[in-house]
PDB file of C-alpha atoms and ligand atoms in Angstrom:
ATOM      1  CA  UNK A   1      89.892 -22.821 143.191  1.00 37.00           C
ATOM      2  CA  UNK A   2      86.247 -23.162 142.199  1.00 40.00           C
ATOM      3  CA  UNK A   3      85.293 -23.723 138.562  1.00 43.00           C
ATOM      4  CA  UNK A   4      83.676 -20.312 138.524  1.00 44.00           C
ATOM      5  CA  UNK A   5      87.042 -18.680 138.951  1.00 46.00           C
ATOM      6  CA  UNK A   6      88.898 -20.617 136.301  1.00 49.00           C
ATOM      7  CA  UNK A   7      90.586 -18.351 133.827  1.00 50.00           C
ATOM      8  CA  UNK A   8      90.464 -19.048 130.151  1.00 49.00           C
ATOM      9  CA  UNK A   9      93.921 -20.601 129.797  1.00 50.00           C
ATOM     10  CA  UNK A  10      92.872 -23.605 131.830  1.00 53.00           C
ATOM     11  CA  UNK A  11      90.264 -24.866 129.376  1.00 64.00           C
ATOM     12  CA  UNK A  12      90.453 -27.223 126.466  1.00 83.00           C
ATOM     13  CA  UNK A  13      92.108 -25.402 123.618  1.00 85.00           C
ATOM     14  CA  UNK A  14      89.893 -26.755 120.844  1.00 88.00           C
ATOM     15  CA  UNK A  15      86.742 -25.888 122.715  1.00 91.00           C
ATOM     16  CA  UNK A  16      87.899 -22.302 123.165  1.00 91.00           C
ATOM     17  CA  UNK A  17      88.739 -22.036 119.472  1.00 91.00           C
ATOM     18  CA  UNK A  18      85.383 -23.417 118.463  1.00 93.00           C
ATOM     19  CA  UNK A  19      83.598 -21.096 120.874  1.00 94.00           C
ATOM     20  CA  UNK A  20      85.377 -17.971 119.630  1.00 93.00           C
ATOM     21  CA  UNK A  21      85.147 -18.997 115.977  1.00 91.00           C
ATOM     22  CA  UNK A  22      81.413 -18.452 116.350  1.00 89.00           C
ATOM     23  CA  UNK A  23      81.729 -14.711 117.046  1.00 91.00           C
ATOM     24  CA  UNK A  24      83.097 -11.900 114.923  1.00 85.00           C
ATOM     25  CA  UNK A  25      85.432 -10.626 117.618  1.00 90.00           C
ATOM     26  CA  UNK A  26      87.555 -12.521 120.105  1.00 93.00           C
ATOM     27  CA  UNK A  27      88.127  -9.488 122.314  1.00 94.00           C
ATOM     28  CA  UNK A  28      86.456  -6.157 123.201  1.00 97.00           C
ATOM     29  CA  UNK A  29      86.544  -3.570 120.412  1.00 97.00           C
ATOM     30  CA  UNK A  30      84.492  -2.042 117.605  1.00 97.00           C
ATOM     31  CA  UNK A  31      84.969  -0.735 114.065  1.00 97.00           C
ATOM     32  CA  UNK A  32      84.638   2.834 115.393  1.00 98.00           C
ATOM     33  CA  UNK A  33      87.446   2.312 117.888  1.00 98.00           C
ATOM     34  CA  UNK A  34      89.747   0.741 115.284  1.00 98.00           C
ATOM     35  CA  UNK A  35      89.151   3.748 113.016  1.00 98.00           C
ATOM     36  CA  UNK A  36      89.725   6.162 115.895  1.00 98.00           C
ATOM     37  CA  UNK A  37      93.046   4.520 116.807  1.00 98.00           C
ATOM     38  CA  UNK A  38      94.048   4.583 113.148  1.00 98.00           C
ATOM     39  CA  UNK A  39      93.394   8.335 113.026  1.00 98.00           C
ATOM     40  CA  UNK A  40      96.567   8.881 115.132  1.00 98.00           C
ATOM     41  CA  UNK A  41      98.789   7.100 112.583  1.00 98.00           C
ATOM     42  CA  UNK A  42     100.155   9.402 109.897  1.00 96.00           C
ATOM     43  CA  UNK A  43     102.944   7.502 108.130  1.00 94.00           C
ATOM     44  CA  UNK A  44     101.075   5.065 105.870  1.00 98.00           C
ATOM     45  CA  UNK A  45     101.355   4.824 102.091  1.00 98.00           C
ATOM     46  CA  UNK A  46     100.382   2.157  99.555  1.00 97.00           C
ATOM     47  CA  UNK A  47     103.839   0.613 100.136  1.00 98.00           C
ATOM     48  CA  UNK A  48     103.427   0.279 103.895  1.00 98.00           C
ATOM     49  CA  UNK A  49     103.574  -3.055 105.652  1.00 98.00           C
ATOM     50  CA  UNK A  50     101.288  -3.507 108.646  1.00 98.00           C
ATOM     51  CA  UNK A  51     101.218  -6.492 111.009  1.00 98.00           C
ATOM     52  CA  UNK A  52      98.124  -7.354 113.049  1.00 98.00           C
ATOM     53  CA  UNK A  53      99.384  -9.589 115.828  1.00 98.00           C
ATOM     54  CA  UNK A  54      96.946 -11.965 117.531  1.00 98.00           C
ATOM     55  CA  UNK A  55      94.499 -11.074 114.767  1.00 98.00           C
ATOM     56  CA  UNK A  56      91.988 -13.841 115.555  1.00 96.00           C
ATOM     57  CA  UNK A  57      89.423 -14.248 112.782  1.00 95.00           C
ATOM     58  CA  UNK A  58      90.275 -10.725 111.586  1.00 96.00           C
ATOM     59  CA  UNK A  59      87.273  -8.625 112.698  1.00 96.00           C
ATOM     60  CA  UNK A  60      89.469  -5.549 113.249  1.00 97.00           C
ATOM     61  CA  UNK A  61      91.908  -6.423 110.444  1.00 98.00           C
ATOM     62  CA  UNK A  62      89.182  -6.083 107.817  1.00 97.00           C
ATOM     63  CA  UNK A  63      88.295  -2.649 109.209  1.00 98.00           C
ATOM     64  CA  UNK A  64      91.979  -1.703 109.054  1.00 98.00           C
ATOM     65  CA  UNK A  65      92.266  -2.964 105.480  1.00 98.00           C
ATOM     66  CA  UNK A  66      89.305  -0.853 104.435  1.00 97.00           C
ATOM     67  CA  UNK A  67      90.602   2.319 106.083  1.00 98.00           C
ATOM     68  CA  UNK A  68      94.387   2.139 105.795  1.00 97.00           C
ATOM     69  CA  UNK A  69      96.677   1.855 102.807  1.00 97.00           C
ATOM     70  CA  UNK A  70      99.345  -0.835 102.426  1.00 98.00           C
ATOM     71  CA  UNK A  71      99.652  -4.563 102.952  1.00 98.00           C
ATOM     72  CA  UNK A  72      98.472  -6.207 106.157  1.00 98.00           C
ATOM     73  CA  UNK A  73      99.758  -9.482 107.548  1.00 98.00           C
ATOM     74  CA  UNK A  74      97.573 -10.992 110.252  1.00 98.00           C
ATOM     75  CA  UNK A  75      99.355 -13.397 112.599  1.00 98.00           C
ATOM     76  CA  UNK A  76      97.636 -15.791 114.981  1.00 97.00           C
ATOM     77  CA  UNK A  77      98.621 -18.951 116.773  1.00 96.00           C
ATOM     78  CA  UNK A  78      95.450 -20.828 115.836  1.00 94.00           C
ATOM     79  CA  UNK A  79      95.062 -22.155 112.307  1.00 94.00           C
ATOM     80  CA  UNK A  80      91.248 -22.283 112.604  1.00 93.00           C
ATOM     81  CA  UNK A  81      91.199 -18.533 113.205  1.00 95.00           C
ATOM     82  CA  UNK A  82      93.584 -17.926 110.299  1.00 97.00           C
ATOM     83  CA  UNK A  83      91.412 -20.030 107.972  1.00 96.00           C
ATOM     84  CA  UNK A  84      88.412 -17.905 108.938  1.00 95.00           C
ATOM     85  CA  UNK A  85      90.534 -14.753 108.555  1.00 97.00           C
ATOM     86  CA  UNK A  86      91.465 -15.631 104.972  1.00 98.00           C
ATOM     87  CA  UNK A  87      87.897 -16.683 104.198  1.00 97.00           C
ATOM     88  CA  UNK A  88      86.630 -13.318 105.504  1.00 96.00           C
ATOM     89  CA  UNK A  89      89.256 -11.413 103.501  1.00 98.00           C
ATOM     90  CA  UNK A  90      88.106 -13.125 100.303  1.00 98.00           C
ATOM     91  CA  UNK A  91      84.464 -12.525 101.065  1.00 97.00           C
ATOM     92  CA  UNK A  92      85.218  -8.807 101.324  1.00 97.00           C
ATOM     93  CA  UNK A  93      87.533  -8.896  98.311  1.00 98.00           C
ATOM     94  CA  UNK A  94      90.446  -7.791 100.502  1.00 98.00           C
ATOM     95  CA  UNK A  95      92.576 -10.910  99.939  1.00 97.00           C
ATOM     96  CA  UNK A  96      95.224  -8.979  97.964  1.00 97.00           C
ATOM     97  CA  UNK A  97      95.816  -6.605 100.877  1.00 98.00           C
ATOM     98  CA  UNK A  98      95.140  -8.716 103.963  1.00 98.00           C
ATOM     99  CA  UNK A  99      96.704 -12.137 104.436  1.00 98.00           C
ATOM    100  CA  UNK A 100      96.540 -14.290 107.516  1.00 98.00           C
ATOM    101  CA  UNK A 101      99.396 -16.557 108.554  1.00 98.00           C
ATOM    102  CA  UNK A 102      99.845 -18.946 111.454  1.00 98.00           C
ATOM    103  CA  UNK A 103     102.634 -17.855 113.782  1.00 98.00           C
ATOM    104  CA  UNK A 104     103.454 -16.963 117.347  1.00 98.00           C
ATOM    105  CA  UNK A 105     103.897 -13.470 118.729  1.00 98.00           C
ATOM    106  CA  UNK A 106     107.038 -14.574 120.551  1.00 98.00           C
ATOM    107  CA  UNK A 107     108.682 -15.675 117.301  1.00 98.00           C
ATOM    108  CA  UNK A 108     107.394 -13.356 114.569  1.00 98.00           C
ATOM    109  CA  UNK A 109     108.393 -13.958 110.944  1.00 97.00           C
ATOM    110  CA  UNK A 110     109.391 -10.357 110.151  1.00 98.00           C
ATOM    111  CA  UNK A 111     112.710  -8.707 109.312  1.00 98.00           C
ATOM    112  CA  UNK A 112     114.187  -5.968 111.466  1.00 98.00           C
ATOM    113  CA  UNK A 113     112.780  -2.540 110.524  1.00 98.00           C
ATOM    114  CA  UNK A 114     110.355  -4.096 108.053  1.00 98.00           C
ATOM    115  CA  UNK A 115     107.082  -2.776 109.468  1.00 98.00           C
ATOM    116  CA  UNK A 116     105.457   0.657 109.358  1.00 98.00           C
ATOM    117  CA  UNK A 117     102.759  -0.234 111.848  1.00 98.00           C
ATOM    118  CA  UNK A 118     102.172  -2.952 114.415  1.00 99.00           C
ATOM    119  CA  UNK A 119      98.548  -3.449 115.391  1.00 98.00           C
ATOM    120  CA  UNK A 120      97.305  -5.703 118.175  1.00 98.00           C
ATOM    121  CA  UNK A 121      93.832  -5.560 119.707  1.00 98.00           C
ATOM    122  CA  UNK A 122      93.201  -7.490 122.897  1.00 98.00           C
ATOM    123  CA  UNK A 123      96.098  -9.858 122.309  1.00 98.00           C
ATOM    124  CA  UNK A 124      99.420  -8.457 123.595  1.00 98.00           C
ATOM    125  CA  UNK A 125      98.568  -9.828 127.064  1.00 98.00           C
ATOM    126  CA  UNK A 126      99.477 -13.275 125.702  1.00 97.00           C
ATOM    127  CA  UNK A 127     103.138 -12.282 125.686  1.00 98.00           C
ATOM    128  CA  UNK A 128     102.746  -9.486 128.247  1.00 98.00           C
ATOM    129  CA  UNK A 129     102.469  -5.758 127.521  1.00 98.00           C
ATOM    130  CA  UNK A 130     106.048  -4.816 128.357  1.00 98.00           C
ATOM    131  CA  UNK A 131     107.645  -7.843 126.730  1.00 98.00           C
ATOM    132  CA  UNK A 132     105.577  -7.325 123.566  1.00 98.00           C
ATOM    133  CA  UNK A 133     106.444  -3.619 123.335  1.00 98.00           C
ATOM    134  CA  UNK A 134     110.125  -4.367 123.826  1.00 98.00           C
ATOM    135  CA  UNK A 135     110.466  -7.405 121.565  1.00 98.00           C
ATOM    136  CA  UNK A 136     108.303  -6.171 118.698  1.00 98.00           C
ATOM    137  CA  UNK A 137     110.030  -2.784 118.499  1.00 98.00           C
ATOM    138  CA  UNK A 138     112.900  -4.093 116.355  1.00 98.00           C
ATOM    139  CA  UNK A 139     110.484  -5.001 113.544  1.00 98.00           C
ATOM    140  CA  UNK A 140     109.378  -1.353 113.227  1.00 98.00           C
ATOM    141  CA  UNK A 141     111.093   1.267 111.123  1.00 98.00           C
ATOM    142  CA  UNK A 142     112.158   4.371 113.003  1.00 98.00           C
ATOM    143  CA  UNK A 143     109.085   6.606 113.007  1.00 98.00           C
ATOM    144  CA  UNK A 144     106.822   3.547 112.734  1.00 98.00           C
ATOM    145  CA  UNK A 145     103.836   3.114 115.021  1.00 98.00           C
ATOM    146  CA  UNK A 146     102.496   0.568 117.441  1.00 98.00           C
ATOM    147  CA  UNK A 147      98.806   0.492 118.409  1.00 99.00           C
ATOM    148  CA  UNK A 148      97.690  -2.026 121.015  1.00 98.00           C
ATOM    149  CA  UNK A 149      94.652  -2.399 123.241  1.00 98.00           C
ATOM    150  CA  UNK A 150      95.195  -3.722 126.727  1.00 98.00           C
ATOM    151  CA  UNK A 151      93.237  -4.357 129.939  1.00 98.00           C
ATOM    152  CA  UNK A 152      93.904  -1.494 132.372  1.00 98.00           C
ATOM    153  CA  UNK A 153      92.800  -0.184 135.739  1.00 98.00           C
ATOM    154  CA  UNK A 154      91.008   3.160 135.736  1.00 98.00           C
ATOM    155  CA  UNK A 155      91.667   3.920 139.415  1.00 98.00           C
ATOM    156  CA  UNK A 156      94.463   3.386 141.936  1.00 98.00           C
ATOM    157  CA  UNK A 157      92.241   1.230 144.147  1.00 98.00           C
ATOM    158  CA  UNK A 158      89.488  -1.276 143.526  1.00 98.00           C
ATOM    159  CA  UNK A 159      87.363  -3.891 145.360  1.00 98.00           C
ATOM    160  CA  UNK A 160      89.109  -7.152 146.293  1.00 98.00           C
ATOM    161  CA  UNK A 161      86.866  -9.372 144.187  1.00 98.00           C
ATOM    162  CA  UNK A 162      87.830  -7.748 140.888  1.00 98.00           C
ATOM    163  CA  UNK A 163      91.424  -7.224 141.954  1.00 98.00           C
ATOM    164  CA  UNK A 164      91.804 -10.944 142.690  1.00 98.00           C
ATOM    165  CA  UNK A 165      90.114 -11.954 139.453  1.00 98.00           C
ATOM    166  CA  UNK A 166      92.616  -9.959 137.413  1.00 98.00           C
ATOM    167  CA  UNK A 167      95.641 -10.874 139.500  1.00 97.00           C
ATOM    168  CA  UNK A 168      94.840 -14.458 138.564  1.00 96.00           C
ATOM    169  CA  UNK A 169      93.902 -13.824 134.912  1.00 96.00           C
ATOM    170  CA  UNK A 170      96.557 -11.234 134.001  1.00 97.00           C
ATOM    171  CA  UNK A 171      98.772  -9.865 136.784  1.00 97.00           C
ATOM    172  CA  UNK A 172     100.347  -7.338 134.386  1.00 98.00           C
ATOM    173  CA  UNK A 173      97.113  -5.321 134.318  1.00 98.00           C
ATOM    174  CA  UNK A 174      98.054  -1.825 135.547  1.00 98.00           C
ATOM    175  CA  UNK A 175      96.872   1.773 135.658  1.00 98.00           C
ATOM    176  CA  UNK A 176      96.899   3.922 132.522  1.00 98.00           C
ATOM    177  CA  UNK A 177      99.772   6.230 133.665  1.00 98.00           C
ATOM    178  CA  UNK A 178     101.905   3.168 134.489  1.00 98.00           C
ATOM    179  CA  UNK A 179     101.227   1.608 131.073  1.00 98.00           C
ATOM    180  CA  UNK A 180     102.050   4.897 129.315  1.00 98.00           C
ATOM    181  CA  UNK A 181     105.290   5.116 131.265  1.00 98.00           C
ATOM    182  CA  UNK A 182     106.151   1.513 130.270  1.00 98.00           C
ATOM    183  CA  UNK A 183     105.533   2.425 126.639  1.00 98.00           C
ATOM    184  CA  UNK A 184     107.868   5.411 126.897  1.00 98.00           C
ATOM    185  CA  UNK A 185     110.545   3.324 128.629  1.00 98.00           C
ATOM    186  CA  UNK A 186     110.312   0.739 125.830  1.00 98.00           C
ATOM    187  CA  UNK A 187     111.403   3.383 123.324  1.00 98.00           C
ATOM    188  CA  UNK A 188     108.196   4.891 121.977  1.00 98.00           C
ATOM    189  CA  UNK A 189     106.689   8.361 122.135  1.00 98.00           C
ATOM    190  CA  UNK A 190     103.247   7.840 123.707  1.00 98.00           C
ATOM    191  CA  UNK A 191     101.195   9.483 120.969  1.00 98.00           C
ATOM    192  CA  UNK A 192      97.689   8.772 122.236  1.00 98.00           C
ATOM    193  CA  UNK A 193      95.739   6.808 124.816  1.00 98.00           C
ATOM    194  CA  UNK A 194      91.996   6.374 125.050  1.00 98.00           C
ATOM    195  CA  UNK A 195      89.557   4.164 126.904  1.00 98.00           C
ATOM    196  CA  UNK A 196      87.381   1.913 124.773  1.00 98.00           C
ATOM    197  CA  UNK A 197      83.714   2.809 125.267  1.00 98.00           C
ATOM    198  CA  UNK A 198      81.481   0.322 127.085  1.00 98.00           C
ATOM    199  CA  UNK A 199      79.713  -0.791 123.907  1.00 97.00           C
ATOM    200  CA  UNK A 200      82.974  -2.485 122.856  1.00 97.00           C
ATOM    201  CA  UNK A 201      82.291  -4.963 125.667  1.00 97.00           C
ATOM    202  CA  UNK A 202      78.503  -5.041 125.853  1.00 96.00           C
ATOM    203  CA  UNK A 203      77.371  -4.796 122.235  1.00 96.00           C
ATOM    204  CA  UNK A 204      80.411  -6.065 120.323  1.00 95.00           C
ATOM    205  CA  UNK A 205      81.895  -8.655 122.686  1.00 96.00           C
ATOM    206  CA  UNK A 206      79.408 -10.080 125.187  1.00 96.00           C
ATOM    207  CA  UNK A 207      76.088  -9.771 123.311  1.00 96.00           C
ATOM    208  CA  UNK A 208      77.131 -11.928 120.295  1.00 95.00           C
ATOM    209  CA  UNK A 209      78.298 -14.632 122.725  1.00 96.00           C
ATOM    210  CA  UNK A 210      74.831 -15.239 124.176  1.00 95.00           C
ATOM    211  CA  UNK A 211      73.624 -17.266 121.178  1.00 94.00           C
ATOM    212  CA  UNK A 212      76.920 -19.134 120.907  1.00 94.00           C
ATOM    213  CA  UNK A 213      76.697 -20.089 124.580  1.00 96.00           C
ATOM    214  CA  UNK A 214      73.192 -21.505 124.205  1.00 95.00           C
ATOM    215  CA  UNK A 215      74.163 -23.515 121.113  1.00 94.00           C
ATOM    216  CA  UNK A 216      77.340 -24.712 122.815  1.00 93.00           C
ATOM    217  CA  UNK A 217      75.540 -25.975 125.901  1.00 95.00           C
ATOM    218  CA  UNK A 218      73.105 -27.894 123.698  1.00 96.00           C
ATOM    219  CA  UNK A 219      75.831 -29.408 121.535  1.00 95.00           C
ATOM    220  CA  UNK A 220      78.036 -30.339 124.491  1.00 95.00           C
ATOM    221  CA  UNK A 221      75.332 -31.255 127.016  1.00 94.00           C
ATOM    222  CA  UNK A 222      76.992 -33.171 129.864  1.00 94.00           C
ATOM    223  CA  UNK A 223      80.540 -32.176 128.823  1.00 93.00           C
ATOM    224  CA  UNK A 224      82.134 -30.702 131.940  1.00 92.00           C
ATOM    225  CA  UNK A 225      84.840 -28.776 130.079  1.00 92.00           C
ATOM    226  CA  UNK A 226      82.294 -27.060 127.850  1.00 93.00           C
ATOM    227  CA  UNK A 227      80.013 -26.296 130.793  1.00 94.00           C
ATOM    228  CA  UNK A 228      82.918 -24.873 132.772  1.00 93.00           C
ATOM    229  CA  UNK A 229      84.001 -22.723 129.852  1.00 93.00           C
ATOM    230  CA  UNK A 230      80.527 -21.210 129.506  1.00 95.00           C
ATOM    231  CA  UNK A 231      80.244 -20.735 133.285  1.00 96.00           C
ATOM    232  CA  UNK A 232      83.578 -18.926 133.247  1.00 95.00           C
ATOM    233  CA  UNK A 233      82.572 -16.666 130.343  1.00 95.00           C
ATOM    234  CA  UNK A 234      79.317 -15.819 132.103  1.00 96.00           C
ATOM    235  CA  UNK A 235      81.146 -15.120 135.355  1.00 97.00           C
ATOM    236  CA  UNK A 236      83.561 -12.795 133.576  1.00 96.00           C
ATOM    237  CA  UNK A 237      80.685 -10.959 131.954  1.00 97.00           C
ATOM    238  CA  UNK A 238      78.906 -10.577 135.313  1.00 97.00           C
ATOM    239  CA  UNK A 239      82.085  -9.124 136.827  1.00 98.00           C
ATOM    240  CA  UNK A 240      82.386  -6.654 133.964  1.00 98.00           C
ATOM    241  CA  UNK A 241      78.894  -5.283 134.559  1.00 98.00           C
ATOM    242  CA  UNK A 242      79.526  -5.094 138.298  1.00 98.00           C
ATOM    243  CA  UNK A 243      82.956  -3.441 138.189  1.00 98.00           C
ATOM    244  CA  UNK A 244      83.182  -1.638 134.853  1.00 98.00           C
ATOM    245  CA  UNK A 245      84.001   1.685 136.428  1.00 98.00           C
ATOM    246  CA  UNK A 246      87.262   0.203 137.719  1.00 98.00           C
ATOM    247  CA  UNK A 247      88.710  -1.371 134.568  1.00 98.00           C
ATOM    248  CA  UNK A 248      88.394  -1.751 130.852  1.00 98.00           C
ATOM    249  CA  UNK A 249      90.365  -1.858 127.666  1.00 98.00           C
ATOM    250  CA  UNK A 250      92.593   1.038 126.688  1.00 98.00           C
ATOM    251  CA  UNK A 251      94.224   1.771 123.342  1.00 98.00           C
ATOM    252  CA  UNK A 252      97.897   2.758 123.589  1.00 99.00           C
ATOM    253  CA  UNK A 253      99.474   4.263 120.499  1.00 98.00           C
ATOM    254  CA  UNK A 254     103.213   4.858 120.340  1.00 98.00           C
ATOM    255  CA  UNK A 255     105.754   6.008 117.793  1.00 98.00           C
ATOM    256  CA  UNK A 256     109.184   4.384 117.610  1.00 98.00           C
ATOM    257  CA  UNK A 257     111.998   6.829 118.205  1.00 94.00           C
TER     258      UNK A 257
HETATM  259  N1  LIG B 301      92.516  -9.230 117.808  1.00 62.42           N
HETATM  260  C1  LIG B 301      91.351 -10.098 117.857  1.00 62.42           C
HETATM  261  C2  LIG B 301      91.560 -11.307 118.752  1.00 62.42           C
HETATM  262  C3  LIG B 301      91.844 -11.030 120.200  1.00 62.42           C
HETATM  263  S1  LIG B 301      91.823 -12.492 121.222  1.00 62.42           S
HETATM  264  C4  LIG B 301      90.146  -9.292 118.312  1.00 62.42           C
HETATM  265  O1  LIG B 301      90.321  -8.209 118.887  1.00 62.42           O
HETATM  266  O2  LIG B 301      89.023  -9.745 118.085  1.00 62.42           O
HETATM  267  C5  LIG B 301      93.551 -12.884 121.368  1.00 62.42           C
HETATM  268  C6  LIG B 301      94.109 -13.609 120.151  1.00 62.42           C
HETATM  269  O3  LIG B 301      95.478 -13.892 120.396  1.00 62.42           O
HETATM  270  C7  LIG B 301      93.440 -14.951 119.846  1.00 62.42           C
HETATM  271  O4  LIG B 301      93.039 -14.967 118.507  1.00 62.42           O
HETATM  272  C8  LIG B 301      94.543 -15.968 120.111  1.00 62.42           C
HETATM  273  O5  LIG B 301      94.465 -17.074 119.230  1.00 62.42           O
HETATM  274  C9  LIG B 301      95.781 -15.153 119.842  1.00 62.42           C
HETATM  275  N2  LIG B 301      97.006 -15.673 120.458  1.00 62.42           N
HETATM  276  C10 LIG B 301      97.177 -16.205 121.688  1.00 62.42           C
HETATM  277  N3  LIG B 301      98.473 -16.516 121.897  1.00 62.42           N
HETATM  278  C11 LIG B 301      99.148 -16.163 120.764  1.00 62.42           C
HETATM  279  C12 LIG B 301     100.513 -16.230 120.365  1.00 62.42           C
HETATM  280  N4  LIG B 301     101.454 -16.729 121.169  1.00 62.42           N
HETATM  281  N5  LIG B 301     100.844 -15.778 119.135  1.00 62.42           N
HETATM  282  C13 LIG B 301      99.906 -15.280 118.291  1.00 62.42           C
HETATM  283  N6  LIG B 301      98.594 -15.195 118.626  1.00 62.42           N
HETATM  284  C14 LIG B 301      98.215 -15.624 119.838  1.00 62.42           C
END
């Protein structure tokens, strides 16, 4: 496999963390999209408990905290991200309502039926869409909601180059009707589904990375791992622009029955 085709999990962990600590978001999304997804959730009160799983540095969590009532617990595997999360919460004076903790999505520190809402943008792929929907369900109260964004195919067929890229990066990528059906089978009413607009990738995800990439290549001149990471990010971005009519991120919102 050429370096160009390396997927992100094969790179040095610390380098990836440092790279993504430099941008507000670690996955495609936007404040508008977070607010839109939240508009389908109708069970929240000031006593609600929300979990944001794979919260990263908390870009979307802070938007949630501003627009939803209740307490939010952000969970992420990487302590550097959680430190930034809690720093950001304080900066915005949201520290009483949004707290970040280090933890893994396959071993979450919640009680059964404790949560009113599970949020997860661009992160459920780490455990897998179906496994996440199934395993996280027990933490939700009956009538509670789950809102996750997930890479999805827009068409039944697509060119080999992009198909192979995703089969290597995340073989669980699937079409929207298949994902909706998986959500229903996992015990949720599929309340809403919508495709994230392109600016979630271009403006909010890829554009802020340009500066970070330049600084990174300067700082780590001659470091093969760093150079490969940047080459891989740039390759992924190029593929997005070339094939964006075939795939993207989709929000899936379900209600536990
Ligand atoms: N929700 C954020 C981050 C998405 S990137 C955003 O939309 O900007 C995916 C996140 O999942 C990263 O922050 C990564 O650290 C986290 N992650 C990866 N594996 C994880 C695991 N096993 N448990 C919890 N978080 C994990």
